[in-house]
Coordinates of C-alpha atoms and ligand atoms in Angstrom, one line a residue:
X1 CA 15.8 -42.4 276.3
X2 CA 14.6 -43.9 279.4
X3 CA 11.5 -45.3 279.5
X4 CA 8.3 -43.7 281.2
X5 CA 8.9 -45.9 284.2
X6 CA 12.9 -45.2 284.6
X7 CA 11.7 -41.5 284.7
X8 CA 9.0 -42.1 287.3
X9 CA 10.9 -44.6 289.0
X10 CA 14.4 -41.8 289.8
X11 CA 11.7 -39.0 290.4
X12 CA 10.3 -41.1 293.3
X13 CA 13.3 -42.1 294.4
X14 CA 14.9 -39.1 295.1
X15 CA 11.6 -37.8 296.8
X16 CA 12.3 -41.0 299.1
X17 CA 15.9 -39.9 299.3
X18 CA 15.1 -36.5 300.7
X19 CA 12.9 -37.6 303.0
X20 CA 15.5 -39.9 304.5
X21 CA 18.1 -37.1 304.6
X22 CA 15.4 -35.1 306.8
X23 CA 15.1 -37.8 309.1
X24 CA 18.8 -38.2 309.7
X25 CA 18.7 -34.6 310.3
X26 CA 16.2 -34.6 312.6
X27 CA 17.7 -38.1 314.6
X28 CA 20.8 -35.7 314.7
X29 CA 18.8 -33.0 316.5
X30 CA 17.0 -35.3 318.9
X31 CA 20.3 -37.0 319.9
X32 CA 24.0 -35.7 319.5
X33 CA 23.2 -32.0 318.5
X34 CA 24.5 -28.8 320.6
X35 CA 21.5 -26.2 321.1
X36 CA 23.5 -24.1 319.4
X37 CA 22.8 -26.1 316.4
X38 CA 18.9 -25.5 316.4
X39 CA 19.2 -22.3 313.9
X40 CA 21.3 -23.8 311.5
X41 CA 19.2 -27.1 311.5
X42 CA 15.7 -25.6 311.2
X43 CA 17.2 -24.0 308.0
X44 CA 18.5 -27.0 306.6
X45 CA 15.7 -29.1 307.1
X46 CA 13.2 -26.5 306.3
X47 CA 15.6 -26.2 302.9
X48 CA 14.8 -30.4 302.2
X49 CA 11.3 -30.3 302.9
X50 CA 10.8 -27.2 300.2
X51 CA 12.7 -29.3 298.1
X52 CA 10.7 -32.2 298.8
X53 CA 7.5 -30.6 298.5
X54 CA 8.8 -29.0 294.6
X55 CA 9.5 -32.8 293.7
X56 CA 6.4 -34.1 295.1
X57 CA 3.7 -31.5 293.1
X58 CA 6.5 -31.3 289.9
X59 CA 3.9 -31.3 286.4
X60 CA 6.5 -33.6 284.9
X61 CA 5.9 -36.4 287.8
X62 CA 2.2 -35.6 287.3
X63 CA 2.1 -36.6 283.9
X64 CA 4.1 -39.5 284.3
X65 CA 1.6 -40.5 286.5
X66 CA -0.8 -40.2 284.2
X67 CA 0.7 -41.8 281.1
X68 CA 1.8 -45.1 283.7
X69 CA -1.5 -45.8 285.7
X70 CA -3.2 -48.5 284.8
X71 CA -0.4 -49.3 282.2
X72 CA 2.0 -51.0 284.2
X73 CA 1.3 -54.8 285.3
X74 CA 4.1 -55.6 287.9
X75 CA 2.6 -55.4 291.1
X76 CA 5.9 -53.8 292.5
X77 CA 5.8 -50.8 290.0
X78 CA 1.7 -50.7 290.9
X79 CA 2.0 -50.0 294.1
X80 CA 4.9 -47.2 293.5
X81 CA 2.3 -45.8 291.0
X82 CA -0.5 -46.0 293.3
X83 CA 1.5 -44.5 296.5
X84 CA 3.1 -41.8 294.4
X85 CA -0.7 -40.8 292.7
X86 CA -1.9 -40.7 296.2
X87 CA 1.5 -38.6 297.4
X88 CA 0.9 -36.6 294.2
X89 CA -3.0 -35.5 294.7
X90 CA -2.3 -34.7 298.7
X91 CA 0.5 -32.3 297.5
X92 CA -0.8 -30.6 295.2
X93 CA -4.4 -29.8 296.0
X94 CA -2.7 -27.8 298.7
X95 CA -1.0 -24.1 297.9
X96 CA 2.1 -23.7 299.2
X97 CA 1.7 -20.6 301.4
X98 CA -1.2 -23.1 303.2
X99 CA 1.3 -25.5 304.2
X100 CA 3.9 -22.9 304.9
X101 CA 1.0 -21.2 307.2
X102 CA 0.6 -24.4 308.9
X103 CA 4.2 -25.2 309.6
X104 CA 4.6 -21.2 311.1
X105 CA 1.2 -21.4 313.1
X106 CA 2.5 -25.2 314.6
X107 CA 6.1 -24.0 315.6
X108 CA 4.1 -21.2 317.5
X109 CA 1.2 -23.7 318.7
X110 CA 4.0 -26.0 320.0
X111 CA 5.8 -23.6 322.3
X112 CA 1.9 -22.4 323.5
X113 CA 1.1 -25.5 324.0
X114 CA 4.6 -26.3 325.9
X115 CA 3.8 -23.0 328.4
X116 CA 0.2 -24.5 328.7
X117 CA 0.7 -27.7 329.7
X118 CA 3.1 -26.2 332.1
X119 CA 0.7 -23.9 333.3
X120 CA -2.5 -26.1 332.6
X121 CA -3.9 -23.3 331.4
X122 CA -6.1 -24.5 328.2
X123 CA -7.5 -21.0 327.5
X124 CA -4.0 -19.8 326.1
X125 CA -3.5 -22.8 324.2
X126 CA -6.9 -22.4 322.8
X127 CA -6.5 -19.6 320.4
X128 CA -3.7 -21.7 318.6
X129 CA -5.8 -24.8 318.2
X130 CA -8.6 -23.3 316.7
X131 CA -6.2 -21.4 314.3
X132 CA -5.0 -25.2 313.3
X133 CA -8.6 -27.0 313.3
X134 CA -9.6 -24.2 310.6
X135 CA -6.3 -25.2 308.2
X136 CA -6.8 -28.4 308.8
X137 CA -10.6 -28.9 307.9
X138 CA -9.7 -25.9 304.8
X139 CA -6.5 -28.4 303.8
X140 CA -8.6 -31.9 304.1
X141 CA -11.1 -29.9 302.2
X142 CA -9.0 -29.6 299.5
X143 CA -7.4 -32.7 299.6
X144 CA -11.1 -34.1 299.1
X145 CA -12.5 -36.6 300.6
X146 CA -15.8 -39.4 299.4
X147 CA -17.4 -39.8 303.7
X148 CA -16.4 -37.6 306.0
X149 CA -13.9 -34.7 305.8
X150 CA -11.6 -36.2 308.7
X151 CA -11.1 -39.2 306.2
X152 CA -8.8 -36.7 304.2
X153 CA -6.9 -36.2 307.2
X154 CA -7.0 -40.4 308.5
X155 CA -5.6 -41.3 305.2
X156 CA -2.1 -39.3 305.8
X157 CA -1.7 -42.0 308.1
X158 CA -3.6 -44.8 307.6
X159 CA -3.9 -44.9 303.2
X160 CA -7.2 -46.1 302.5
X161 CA -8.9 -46.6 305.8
X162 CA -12.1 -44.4 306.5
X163 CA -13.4 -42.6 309.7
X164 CA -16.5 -45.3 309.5
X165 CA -13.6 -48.2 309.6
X166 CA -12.6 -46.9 312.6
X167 CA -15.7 -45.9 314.6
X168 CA -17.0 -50.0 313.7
X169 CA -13.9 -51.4 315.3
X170 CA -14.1 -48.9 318.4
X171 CA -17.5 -49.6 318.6
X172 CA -17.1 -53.2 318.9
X173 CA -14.3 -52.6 321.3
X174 CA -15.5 -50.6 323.9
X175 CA -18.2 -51.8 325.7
X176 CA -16.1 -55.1 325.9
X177 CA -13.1 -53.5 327.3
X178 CA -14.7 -51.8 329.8
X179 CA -16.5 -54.3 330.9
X180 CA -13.2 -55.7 331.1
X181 CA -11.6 -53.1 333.0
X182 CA -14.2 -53.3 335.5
X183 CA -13.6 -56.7 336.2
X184 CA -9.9 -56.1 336.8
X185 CA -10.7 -53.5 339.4
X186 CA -12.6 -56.1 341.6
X187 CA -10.6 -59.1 340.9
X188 CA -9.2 -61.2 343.9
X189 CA -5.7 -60.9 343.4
X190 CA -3.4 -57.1 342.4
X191 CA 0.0 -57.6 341.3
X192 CA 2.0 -54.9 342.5
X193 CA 4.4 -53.2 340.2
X194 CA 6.8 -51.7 342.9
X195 CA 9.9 -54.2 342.4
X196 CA 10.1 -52.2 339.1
X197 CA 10.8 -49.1 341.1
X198 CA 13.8 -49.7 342.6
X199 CA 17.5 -49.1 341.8
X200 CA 18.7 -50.3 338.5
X201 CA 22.3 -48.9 337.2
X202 CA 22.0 -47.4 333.9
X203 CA 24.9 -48.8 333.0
X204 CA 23.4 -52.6 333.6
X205 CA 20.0 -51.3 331.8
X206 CA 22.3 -50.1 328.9
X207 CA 23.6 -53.6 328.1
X208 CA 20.5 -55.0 328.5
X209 CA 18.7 -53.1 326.8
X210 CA 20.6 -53.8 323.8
X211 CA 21.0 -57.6 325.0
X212 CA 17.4 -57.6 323.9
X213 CA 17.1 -56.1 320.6
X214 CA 19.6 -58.2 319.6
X215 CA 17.6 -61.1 321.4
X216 CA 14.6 -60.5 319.3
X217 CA 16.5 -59.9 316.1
X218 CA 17.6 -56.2 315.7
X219 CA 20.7 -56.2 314.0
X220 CA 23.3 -54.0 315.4
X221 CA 25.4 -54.4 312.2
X222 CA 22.4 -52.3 310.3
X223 CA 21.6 -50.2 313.3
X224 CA 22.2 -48.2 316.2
X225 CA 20.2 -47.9 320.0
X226 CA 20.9 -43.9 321.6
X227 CA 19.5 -41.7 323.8
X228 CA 17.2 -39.1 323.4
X229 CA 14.2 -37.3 325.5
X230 CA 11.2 -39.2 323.4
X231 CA 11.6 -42.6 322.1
X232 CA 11.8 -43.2 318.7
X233 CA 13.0 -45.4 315.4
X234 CA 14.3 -43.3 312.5
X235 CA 17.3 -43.6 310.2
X236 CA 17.6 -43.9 306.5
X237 CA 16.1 -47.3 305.3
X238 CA 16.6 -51.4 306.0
X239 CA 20.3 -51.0 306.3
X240 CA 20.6 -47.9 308.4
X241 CA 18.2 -48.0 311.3
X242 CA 18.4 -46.0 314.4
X243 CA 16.5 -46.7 317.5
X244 CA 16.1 -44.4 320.9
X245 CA 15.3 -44.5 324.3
X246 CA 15.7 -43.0 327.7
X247 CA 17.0 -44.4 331.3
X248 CA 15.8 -43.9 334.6
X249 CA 17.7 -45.6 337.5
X250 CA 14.5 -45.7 339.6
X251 CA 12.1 -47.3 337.3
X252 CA 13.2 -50.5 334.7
X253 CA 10.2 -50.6 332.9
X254 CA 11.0 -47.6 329.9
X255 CA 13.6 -48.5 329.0
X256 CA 13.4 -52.6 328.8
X257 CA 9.4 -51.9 326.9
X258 CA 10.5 -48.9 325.2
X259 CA 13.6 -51.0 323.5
X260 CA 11.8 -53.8 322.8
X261 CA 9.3 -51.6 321.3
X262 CA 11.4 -49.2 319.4
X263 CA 13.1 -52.5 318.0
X264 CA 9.9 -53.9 317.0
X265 CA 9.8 -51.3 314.8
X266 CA 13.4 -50.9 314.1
X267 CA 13.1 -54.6 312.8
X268 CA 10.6 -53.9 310.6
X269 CA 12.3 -51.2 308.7
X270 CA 15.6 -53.6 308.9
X271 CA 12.9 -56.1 306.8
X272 CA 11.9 -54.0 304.2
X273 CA 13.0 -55.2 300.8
X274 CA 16.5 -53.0 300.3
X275 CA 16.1 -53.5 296.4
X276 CA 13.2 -51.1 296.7
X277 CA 14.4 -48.5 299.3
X278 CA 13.3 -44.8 299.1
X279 CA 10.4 -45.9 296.5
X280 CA 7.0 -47.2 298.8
X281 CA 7.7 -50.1 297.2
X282 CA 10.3 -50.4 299.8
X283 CA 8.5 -48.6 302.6
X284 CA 6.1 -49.3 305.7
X285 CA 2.3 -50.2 304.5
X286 CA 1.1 -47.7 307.5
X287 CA 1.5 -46.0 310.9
X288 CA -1.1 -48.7 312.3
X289 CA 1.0 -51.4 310.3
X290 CA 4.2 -49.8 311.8
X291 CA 2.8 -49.9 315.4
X292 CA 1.6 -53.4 314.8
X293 CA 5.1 -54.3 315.0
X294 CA 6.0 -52.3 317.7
X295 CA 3.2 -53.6 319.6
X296 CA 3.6 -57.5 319.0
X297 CA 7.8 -57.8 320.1
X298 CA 6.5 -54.9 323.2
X299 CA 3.9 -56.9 324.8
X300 CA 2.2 -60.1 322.8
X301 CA 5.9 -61.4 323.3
X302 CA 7.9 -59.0 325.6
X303 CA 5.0 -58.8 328.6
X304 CA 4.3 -62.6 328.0
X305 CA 5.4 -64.9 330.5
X306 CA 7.1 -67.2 328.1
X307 CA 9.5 -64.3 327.1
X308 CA 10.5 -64.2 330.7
X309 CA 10.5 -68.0 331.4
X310 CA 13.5 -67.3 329.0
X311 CA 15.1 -64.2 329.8
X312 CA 14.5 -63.5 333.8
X313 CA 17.5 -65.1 334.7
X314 CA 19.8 -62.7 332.6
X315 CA 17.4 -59.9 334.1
X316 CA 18.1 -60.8 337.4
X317 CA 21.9 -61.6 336.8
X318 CA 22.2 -57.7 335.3
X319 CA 20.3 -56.1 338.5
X320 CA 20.9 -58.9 340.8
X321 CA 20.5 -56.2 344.1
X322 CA 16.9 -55.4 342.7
X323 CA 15.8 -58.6 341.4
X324 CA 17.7 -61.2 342.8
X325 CA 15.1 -62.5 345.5
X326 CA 11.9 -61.1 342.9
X327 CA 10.3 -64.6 341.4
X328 CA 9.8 -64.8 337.9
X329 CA 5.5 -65.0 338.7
X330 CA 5.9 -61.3 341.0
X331 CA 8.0 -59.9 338.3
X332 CA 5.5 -60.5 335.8
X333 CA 2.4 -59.6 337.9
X334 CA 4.5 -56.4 338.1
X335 CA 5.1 -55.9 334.1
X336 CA 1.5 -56.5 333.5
X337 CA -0.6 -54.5 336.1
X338 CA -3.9 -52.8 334.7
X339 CA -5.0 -49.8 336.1
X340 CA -7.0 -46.8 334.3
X341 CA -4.8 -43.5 334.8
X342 CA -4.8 -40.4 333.3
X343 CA -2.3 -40.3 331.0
X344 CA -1.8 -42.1 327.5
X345 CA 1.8 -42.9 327.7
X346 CA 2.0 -44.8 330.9
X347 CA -1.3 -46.7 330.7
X348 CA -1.6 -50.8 330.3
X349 CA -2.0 -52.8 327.4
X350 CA -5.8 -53.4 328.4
X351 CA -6.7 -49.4 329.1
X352 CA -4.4 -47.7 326.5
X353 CA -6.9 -48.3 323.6
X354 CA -9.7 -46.5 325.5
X355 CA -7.6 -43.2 325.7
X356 CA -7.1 -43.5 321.9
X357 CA -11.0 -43.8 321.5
X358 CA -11.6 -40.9 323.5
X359 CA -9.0 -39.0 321.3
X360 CA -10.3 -40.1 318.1
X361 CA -13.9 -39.3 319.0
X362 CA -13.1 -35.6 319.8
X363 CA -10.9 -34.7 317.2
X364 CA -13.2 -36.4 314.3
X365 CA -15.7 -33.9 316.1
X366 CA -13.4 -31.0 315.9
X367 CA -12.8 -31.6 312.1
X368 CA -16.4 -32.3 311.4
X369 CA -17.5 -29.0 312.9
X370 CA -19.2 -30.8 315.7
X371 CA -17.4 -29.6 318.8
X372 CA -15.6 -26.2 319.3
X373 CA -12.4 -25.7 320.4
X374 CA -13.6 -24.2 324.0
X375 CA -15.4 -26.8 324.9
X376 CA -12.6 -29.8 324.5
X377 CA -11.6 -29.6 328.3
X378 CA -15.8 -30.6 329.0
X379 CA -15.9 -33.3 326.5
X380 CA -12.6 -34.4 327.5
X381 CA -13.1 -35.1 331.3
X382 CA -16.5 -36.6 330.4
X383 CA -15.3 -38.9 328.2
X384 CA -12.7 -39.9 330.7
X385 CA -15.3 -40.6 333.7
X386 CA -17.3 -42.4 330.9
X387 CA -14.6 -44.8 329.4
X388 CA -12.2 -44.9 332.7
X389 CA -13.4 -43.9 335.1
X390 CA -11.2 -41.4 335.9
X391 CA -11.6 -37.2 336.4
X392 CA -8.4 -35.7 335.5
X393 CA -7.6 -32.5 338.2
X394 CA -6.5 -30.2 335.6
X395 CA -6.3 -29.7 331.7
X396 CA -2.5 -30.8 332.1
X397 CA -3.3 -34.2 333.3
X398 CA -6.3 -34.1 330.4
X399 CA -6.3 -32.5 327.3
X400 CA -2.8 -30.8 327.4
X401 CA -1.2 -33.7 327.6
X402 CA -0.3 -34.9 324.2
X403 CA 2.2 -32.7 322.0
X404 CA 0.1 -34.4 318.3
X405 CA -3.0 -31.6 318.0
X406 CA -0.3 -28.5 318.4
X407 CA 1.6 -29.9 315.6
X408 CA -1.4 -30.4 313.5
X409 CA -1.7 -33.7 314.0
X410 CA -5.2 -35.1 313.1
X411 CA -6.0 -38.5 312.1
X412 CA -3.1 -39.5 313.8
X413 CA -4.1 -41.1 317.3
X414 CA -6.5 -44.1 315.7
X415 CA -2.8 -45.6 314.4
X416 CA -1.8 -46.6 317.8
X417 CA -4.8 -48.7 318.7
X418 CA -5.3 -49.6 315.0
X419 CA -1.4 -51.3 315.7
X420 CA -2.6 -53.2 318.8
X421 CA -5.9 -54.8 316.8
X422 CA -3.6 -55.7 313.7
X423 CA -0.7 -57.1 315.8
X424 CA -3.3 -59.3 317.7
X425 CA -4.6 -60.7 314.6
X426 CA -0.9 -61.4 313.6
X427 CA 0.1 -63.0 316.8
X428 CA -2.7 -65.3 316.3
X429 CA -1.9 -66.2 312.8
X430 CA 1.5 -66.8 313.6
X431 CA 0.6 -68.8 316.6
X432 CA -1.6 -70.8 314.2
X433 CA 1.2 -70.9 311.6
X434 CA 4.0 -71.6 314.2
X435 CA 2.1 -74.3 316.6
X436 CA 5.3 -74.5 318.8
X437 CA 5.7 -70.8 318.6
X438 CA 5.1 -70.7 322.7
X439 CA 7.9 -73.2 323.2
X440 CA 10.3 -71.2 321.0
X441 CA 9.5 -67.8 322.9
X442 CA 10.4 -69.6 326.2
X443 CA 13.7 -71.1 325.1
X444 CA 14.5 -67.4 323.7
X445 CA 14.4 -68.5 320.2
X446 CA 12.4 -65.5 318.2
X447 CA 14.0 -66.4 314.6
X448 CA 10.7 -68.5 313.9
X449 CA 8.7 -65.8 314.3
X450 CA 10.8 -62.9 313.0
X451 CA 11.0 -65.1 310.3
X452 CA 7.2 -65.6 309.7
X453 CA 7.0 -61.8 310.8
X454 CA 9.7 -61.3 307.2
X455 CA 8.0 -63.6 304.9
X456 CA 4.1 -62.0 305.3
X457 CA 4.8 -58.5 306.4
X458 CA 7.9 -56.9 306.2
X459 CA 9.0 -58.2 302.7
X460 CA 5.9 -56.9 300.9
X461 CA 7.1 -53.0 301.5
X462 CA 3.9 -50.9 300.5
X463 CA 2.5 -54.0 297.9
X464 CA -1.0 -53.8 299.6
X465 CA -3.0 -51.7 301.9
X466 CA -3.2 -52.5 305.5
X467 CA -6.8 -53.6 305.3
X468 CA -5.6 -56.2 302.4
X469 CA -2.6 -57.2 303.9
X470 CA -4.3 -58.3 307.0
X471 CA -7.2 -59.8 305.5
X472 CA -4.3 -62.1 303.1
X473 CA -2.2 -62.9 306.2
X474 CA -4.7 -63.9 308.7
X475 CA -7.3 -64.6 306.3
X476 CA -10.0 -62.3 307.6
X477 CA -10.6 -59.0 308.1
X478 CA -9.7 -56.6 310.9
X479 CA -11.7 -57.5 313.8
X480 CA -11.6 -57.0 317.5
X481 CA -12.2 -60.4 318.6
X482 CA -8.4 -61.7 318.5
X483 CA -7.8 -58.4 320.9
X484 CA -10.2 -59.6 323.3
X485 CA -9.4 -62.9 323.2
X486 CA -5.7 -62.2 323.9
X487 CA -6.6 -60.1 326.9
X488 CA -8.8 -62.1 328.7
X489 CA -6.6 -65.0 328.6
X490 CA -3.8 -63.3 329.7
X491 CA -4.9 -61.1 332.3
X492 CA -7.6 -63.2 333.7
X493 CA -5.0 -65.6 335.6
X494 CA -2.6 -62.9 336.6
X495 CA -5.9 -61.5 338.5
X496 CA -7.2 -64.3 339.7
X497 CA -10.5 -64.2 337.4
X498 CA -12.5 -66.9 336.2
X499 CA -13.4 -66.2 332.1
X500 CA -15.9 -68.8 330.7
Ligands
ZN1 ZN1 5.5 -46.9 318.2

């Protein structure tokens, strides 16, 4: 007879292992499939996920549950019990025909929202939204929640971190990095980002591309770098990781940031502890965790200038007709220009979090009954002009412009700016830990830091929460300060700014 563990512990595991067979499926579809694949895919995957979602509410894992909590003293089989209680109570507290009703009404919200955008036309998107703002206050209603409802919805993503939690840090971050932005836009000297716009073979940006995520420690051996439309890192754990990206001959910047951050997280699933795979034992803390990794090898290393102290001459050496006369100081004014825009994806290291407050702020509104549906487009451009600045001229440059809501996405957004607090409280412990850590980045050594990166993050799989997990490696809690601190110092000289 196994024990009560061994029968929780191969439950799990298979749950891990089906979720990893859907996400080769879908790296499949996003890379290397025909269209004429799409039928037979949707089946299959829809097929796993029914599977996955039996496993996931099955009585038997239930009880288990129940006879292990609080009964097992090996911090590695507490947090597998924990995770799979929390995986457990999500799953179950919602009906089947709810989530199936979900997944119909997104597949039809996407393509709406798709002809929308296209069209930006918010009023025939609108219908569809408000149909997935009523599941998804009824599911987090069910789910439960002990503050707010949008806390049900938050913890999908971020386990354990509250819609309070997140409003503090914004708070503390906003008025700062306006203020901020401000500055920037009257400083004495603009770099200008044009040198990144001119002609650059794909076949050069291929090689070096994957010149640097083998730089910064991606290993090729356990992973793969293709192409696909939207960036990504999937695969099927530590020793099977597969990283995307796109090329544009006319513009460098995608696909050097987007490798380097793709990597970022494609190294972190490559340091996960393999003895533990498919369990959370052996899985990413959070999104906000994830994108903390992302976020540190993208621009706390990758847009530093001791990264390209290092590198610019084999950048210059693979597009020597673009780059050849560029010095190293105008190509990284160029990587590191700050300017409020409309859109999310291509905005700057020092705006980008300001697009994610305005996102969070609406939709924790939407879910908490605050703001209708019909009114997003109003609250959305006023936002804007309040935090940047900026009137977009139509809904497709405002709120049409992320694909999340129409899949039912909520609680999602605060993850990305979440991942650039955590990974500036990282850098700085690491910096702290590693005192010639600057040195090393300039002579293009990144195992002391990948190393650190192993040894306090990657190694503990799910162990603790993100909130614990930063508070134990930097030895405070998350705070904006570290953020500020590292945006001010860098940006400050680049614009000619005097910061006391
Ligand atoms: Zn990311």
């Amino acid at each position: 007879m196994p024990s009560a563990y061994e029968a929780f512990h191969k439950a799990i595991r298979e749950i891990g292992q089906l979720g990893s067979i859907e996400g080769l499926l879908d790296w499949d579809s996003e890379t290397i499939m025909p269209d004429g694949g799409l039928s037979a895919r949707a089946e299959q995957i829809s097929l796993i996920a029914t599977l996955a979602h039996e496993r996931r509410t099955s009585p038997t894992l239930g009880e288990l549950i129940e006879q292990l909590d609080s009964r097992v003293d090996d911090p590695i089989e507490q947090s597998n019990v924990r995770e799979a209680r929390r995986m457990y109570e999500r799953a179950s507290r919602v009906p089947a025909e709810l989530v199936t009703r979900l997944s119909r009404v997104s597949v039809l919200a996407k393509e709406a929202w798709g002809k929308a955008r296209a069209g930006s036309d918010f009023p025939a998107f609108a219908p569809h939204l408000s149909e997935l703002v009523n599941i998804k206050r009824h599911i987090a209603d069910l789910i439960g929640y002990t503050g707010e409802r949008y806390d049900a919805l938050l913890d999908e993503y971020e386990p354990g971190m509250t819609s309070a939690q997140v409003e503090e840090v914004f708070t503390a971050l906003r008025g700062p990095l306006c203020e901020f932005v401000r500055r920037l836009a009257h400083a004495p000297r603009k770099p200008d980002s044009s040198v990144l716009h001119r002609n650059f073979p794909r076949a050069a940006q291929e090689s070096f591309a994957r010149h640097l995520a083998e730089a910064i420690g991606f290993d090729f051996s356990r992973g793969r770098l293709d192409v696909s439309k939207h960036p990504f890192c999937g695969g099927t754990g530590p020793a099977d990781v597969r990283l995307t990206t796109r090329y544009y001959e006319d513009f460098i910047a995608p696909s050097v940031f987007g490798v380097l951050h793709e990597a970022g997280h494609g190294i972190y699933e490559q340091g996960l502890p393999e003895a533990h795979m498919f369990t959370p034992a052996g899985q990413a803390v959070s999104l906000g965790i994830h994108e903390s990794q992302s976020r540190l090898w993208e621009n706390f290393v990758g847009r530093s200038r001791e990264f390209w102290e290092g590198m610019y001459g084999a950048c210059q050496r693979a597009f020597p007709d673009a780059l050849g006369s560029v010095s190293l100081d105008a190509f990284h004014g160029a990587i590191n220009t700050v300017s409020p825009s409309l859109i999310r994806v291509e905005a700057d290291e020092v705006t980008y979090n300001l697009h994610i407050i305005l996102r969070f702020e609406i939709e924790r509104a939407l879910i908490g009954g605050t703001l209708e549906v019909r009114d997003i487009p109003a609250a959305w451009n006023g936002k804007m002009r309040e935090l940047l600045g900026v009137s977009p001229p139509n809904d497709a440059q405002g709120c049409l412009q992320d694909i999340h809501w129409s899949a039912g996405m909520f609680g999602y957004f605060p993850t990305y700016a979440l991942g650039n607090l955590y990974a500036a409280q990282f850098f700085e412990a690491a910096l702290r830990a590693i005192p010639n850590l600057r040195d090393e980045l300039r002579r293009g050594q990144f195992a002391p830091l990948l190393a650190w990166l192993r040894e306090n993050i990657h190694q503990h799989g799910m162990r603790y929460r993100a909130g614990e997990l930063v508070h134990r490696v930097t030895g405070a809690p998350l705070t904006v300060e570290p953020f500020l601190r590292y945006i001010r110092t860098k940006f400050a000289p680049i614009y000619g700014l005097n910061i006391t």
